[in-house]
Coordinates of C-alpha atoms in Angstrom, one line a residue:
Chain V
Q74 CA -39.7 7.6 22.0
K75 CA -36.3 6.4 22.9
E76 CA -35.8 2.6 22.7
V77 CA -34.3 2.5 26.3
E78 CA -35.3 5.3 28.6
Q79 CA -33.9 6.2 32.0
N80 CA -34.3 9.2 34.2
S81 CA -31.1 11.2 33.8
G82 CA -31.2 12.3 37.4
P83 CA -29.2 13.2 39.3
L84 CA -30.7 10.9 42.0
S85 CA -29.3 11.9 45.4
V86 CA -29.6 9.5 48.4
P87 CA -28.0 9.6 51.9
E88 CA -25.5 7.0 52.8
G89 CA -27.1 3.8 54.0
A90 CA -30.4 4.4 52.1
I91 CA -31.8 2.4 49.2
A92 CA -31.3 3.8 45.8
S93 CA -33.9 2.8 43.2
L94 CA -33.0 3.2 39.5
N95 CA -35.6 2.6 36.7
C96 CA -35.5 1.8 33.0
T97 CA -38.2 1.2 30.4
Y98 CA -37.7 -0.2 26.9
S99 CA -39.8 -0.2 23.8
D100 CA -38.9 -3.5 22.0
R101 CA -41.3 -6.1 23.3
V102 CA -39.2 -9.0 22.1
S103 CA -36.2 -7.9 24.1
Q104 CA -34.8 -10.9 25.9
S105 CA -31.9 -9.9 28.1
F106 CA -31.3 -7.0 30.4
F107 CA -28.2 -5.5 32.0
W108 CA -27.1 -2.9 34.5
Y109 CA -23.7 -1.3 34.1
R110 CA -22.0 1.2 36.4
Q111 CA -19.9 3.9 34.8
Y112 CA -17.6 6.2 36.8
S113 CA -16.8 9.5 35.2
G114 CA -14.2 9.1 32.5
K115 CA -14.2 5.3 32.8
S116 CA -15.8 2.5 30.9
P117 CA -19.0 0.7 31.8
E118 CA -18.7 -2.2 34.3
L119 CA -21.3 -4.9 34.4
I120 CA -23.2 -5.2 37.7
M121 CA -26.2 -7.3 37.0
S122 CA -27.8 -9.3 34.3
I123 CA -31.4 -10.6 34.3
Y124 CA -33.3 -12.7 31.8
S125 CA -36.6 -13.7 33.4
N126 CA -39.4 -11.9 35.2
G127 CA -38.9 -11.3 38.9
D128 CA -36.1 -10.4 41.1
K129 CA -32.4 -11.3 41.1
E130 CA -30.2 -10.5 44.0
D131 CA -26.4 -10.2 44.2
G132 CA -25.0 -8.7 47.4
R133 CA -26.4 -5.2 47.9
F134 CA -27.9 -5.2 44.3
T135 CA -31.3 -6.4 43.3
A136 CA -32.5 -6.3 39.7
Q137 CA -36.2 -6.5 38.9
L138 CA -37.7 -7.3 35.6
N139 CA -41.3 -7.0 34.4
K140 CA -41.6 -7.9 30.7
A141 CA -45.3 -7.2 30.6
S142 CA -44.7 -3.6 31.7
Q143 CA -41.4 -3.4 29.7
Y144 CA -39.7 -2.3 32.9
V145 CA -36.4 -3.1 34.6
S146 CA -35.1 -1.7 37.8
L147 CA -32.0 -1.8 40.0
L148 CA -32.1 -1.4 43.8
I149 CA -28.9 -0.6 45.7
R150 CA -29.2 -1.3 49.4
D151 CA -27.1 0.3 52.0
S152 CA -25.8 2.9 49.5
Q153 CA -22.2 3.9 49.9
P154 CA -20.5 7.1 48.6
S155 CA -18.5 4.7 46.3
D156 CA -21.7 3.9 44.6
S157 CA -21.9 7.4 43.2
A158 CA -21.7 6.9 39.4
T159 CA -23.8 6.8 36.3
Y160 CA -25.9 3.6 36.0
L161 CA -26.6 2.4 32.4
C162 CA -29.4 0.1 31.5
A163 CA -28.8 -2.1 28.4
V164 CA -31.3 -4.2 26.6
N165 CA -30.6 -7.0 24.1
R166 CA -32.6 -8.9 21.6
E167 CA -31.1 -12.2 20.3
T168 CA -33.7 -13.5 17.9
G169 CA -35.2 -11.8 14.9
G170 CA -32.0 -9.8 14.3
F171 CA -29.5 -9.1 17.1
K172 CA -29.8 -5.8 18.8
T173 CA -28.2 -4.2 21.8
I174 CA -29.3 -0.8 23.0
F175 CA -28.0 1.3 26.0
G176 CA -29.9 3.9 27.9
A177 CA -28.2 7.3 28.5
G178 CA -27.9 6.5 32.2
T179 CA -29.0 7.8 35.6
R180 CA -26.5 9.7 37.7
L181 CA -26.5 8.7 41.3
F182 CA -25.0 10.7 44.2
V183 CA -24.7 9.1 47.6
K184 CA -24.1 11.7 50.3
A185 CA -21.9 10.8 53.2
Chain Q
D133 CA -6.4 -12.1 34.4
A134 CA -8.6 -12.3 31.4
M135 CA -9.3 -8.9 30.1
V136 CA -10.1 -6.5 27.3
I137 CA -7.3 -4.1 26.4
Q138 CA -7.5 -0.9 24.3
N139 CA -4.7 1.1 22.9
P140 CA -4.0 3.9 23.0
R141 CA -5.9 5.2 26.0
Y142 CA -5.7 8.7 24.6
Q143 CA -5.4 9.6 21.0
V144 CA -5.0 13.1 19.5
T145 CA -5.4 13.5 15.8
Q146 CA -5.9 16.3 13.3
F147 CA -9.0 17.0 11.3
G148 CA -9.0 14.6 8.4
K149 CA -6.0 12.6 9.5
P150 CA -6.7 8.8 9.6
V151 CA -6.5 7.1 12.9
T152 CA -6.7 3.5 14.1
L153 CA -7.7 2.3 17.5
S154 CA -7.0 -1.2 18.7
C155 CA -8.7 -3.7 21.0
S156 CA -7.4 -7.1 22.1
Q157 CA -9.0 -9.6 24.4
T158 CA -7.8 -12.7 26.3
L159 CA -11.3 -13.9 27.1
N160 CA -11.6 -15.9 23.9
H161 CA -15.0 -14.4 23.3
N162 CA -16.7 -14.8 19.9
V163 CA -18.2 -11.3 19.7
M164 CA -16.4 -8.0 19.7
Y165 CA -18.2 -4.7 19.6
W166 CA -17.2 -1.1 19.0
Y167 CA -19.1 1.7 20.7
Q168 CA -18.9 5.5 20.5
Q169 CA -19.8 7.4 23.6
K170 CA -20.0 11.2 23.9
S171 CA -20.3 13.1 27.1
S172 CA -23.5 12.3 29.1
Q173 CA -24.8 10.1 26.2
A174 CA -25.5 6.4 25.9
P175 CA -22.8 4.3 24.3
K176 CA -23.8 4.0 20.6
L177 CA -23.0 0.7 18.9
L178 CA -21.1 1.2 15.6
F179 CA -20.6 -2.4 14.6
H180 CA -19.8 -5.8 15.9
Y181 CA -18.1 -9.0 14.8
Y182 CA -19.5 -12.4 15.5
D183 CA -16.4 -14.5 14.9
K184 CA -15.5 -13.3 11.3
D185 CA -19.0 -12.1 10.5
F186 CA -19.1 -8.3 10.3
N187 CA -22.3 -6.5 11.3
N188 CA -22.6 -2.8 10.6
E189 CA -25.3 -0.7 12.3
A190 CA -27.4 1.1 9.7
D191 CA -26.6 4.6 10.9
T192 CA -22.8 4.1 11.3
P193 CA -21.1 6.6 9.0
D194 CA -18.9 5.2 6.1
N195 CA -16.0 7.1 7.7
F196 CA -15.8 4.3 10.3
Q197 CA -14.4 0.9 9.3
S198 CA -13.4 -2.1 11.3
R199 CA -11.1 -5.1 10.9
R200 CA -10.8 -8.3 12.9
P201 CA -7.8 -10.2 11.7
N202 CA -8.1 -12.9 14.4
T203 CA -10.1 -13.9 17.4
S204 CA -8.1 -11.7 19.8
F205 CA -7.8 -8.4 17.9
C206 CA -10.2 -5.9 16.5
F207 CA -9.4 -2.5 15.0
L208 CA -11.5 0.7 14.5
D209 CA -10.4 2.8 11.6
I210 CA -11.6 6.4 11.2
R211 CA -10.7 7.4 7.7
S212 CA -11.2 11.2 7.9
P213 CA -11.9 12.3 11.5
G214 CA -14.1 15.3 11.9
L215 CA -14.6 17.4 15.0
G216 CA -17.9 15.6 15.7
D217 CA -16.0 12.3 16.0
A218 CA -14.3 13.4 19.2
A219 CA -15.6 10.9 21.8
M220 CA -14.7 7.9 23.9
Y221 CA -14.5 4.7 21.9
L222 CA -15.3 1.6 23.8
C223 CA -14.5 -2.0 22.8
A224 CA -16.5 -4.8 24.4
T225 CA -16.7 -8.5 24.1
S226 CA -19.2 -11.2 24.8
R227 CA -19.0 -15.0 24.7
D228 CA -21.9 -15.2 22.2
K229 CA -24.8 -13.2 21.0
R230 CA -27.4 -15.8 20.1
L231 CA -28.0 -17.1 23.7
A232 CA -29.1 -14.6 26.3
E233 CA -27.0 -16.1 29.0
Y234 CA -23.8 -15.7 27.0
N235 CA -24.2 -12.1 25.8
E236 CA -23.0 -10.2 28.8
Q237 CA -20.6 -7.6 27.5
F238 CA -17.3 -6.8 29.1
F239 CA -15.7 -3.5 28.2
G240 CA -12.2 -2.3 27.8
P241 CA -11.0 0.9 29.4
G242 CA -11.8 2.9 26.3
T243 CA -9.8 5.3 24.0
R244 CA -10.5 9.0 24.4
L245 CA -10.2 10.6 20.9
T246 CA -9.5 14.3 20.5
V247 CA -9.7 15.9 17.0
L248 CA -7.9 19.2 16.5

């Protein structure tokens, strides 16, 4: 079992729709969770961070965290073609030995 | 603008010829990270510095070394590059690593390494 798992996709959604990206992790003591966007050939760009259970909204993006289910998701509302990229989930543990693990990412295509 | 800078952006080396990649930051962050990312794969953490404290990942090959001469700069040395070391090398920084709210990582543009 991978420590951070994401569906590789591709996930294809029409312009204006909601894109839903999911991530599960195996380390129960993980404490902080991040979503990065990575365009082809570019470096990851931080979109959202979330530290406690529930939802966190920032513009068109909403991150959702459920620590009991070891699950974190990213919703993108009103998807735009410029949102087409690979979305990486990252999980950190700060106590008991620092650890930072990235998932392999989900490729998202937004069709105009 | 505060940022993370990597040089060079593209590096071509020959099999077995040592190469050094550099990273600098103007964010005044305590932690600097080096990742290796191959096509369609997750970034893989090689090591990180927390201030001057070096932390090596258990599965990082001995062929990879790092130096952090001061807060702003960090170097990745590949002593004898093999064909399997061709990848994108990403440098990232975070303000801290002990507090969840301070460990957001900010990435440089990366260095694409080609090994001939």
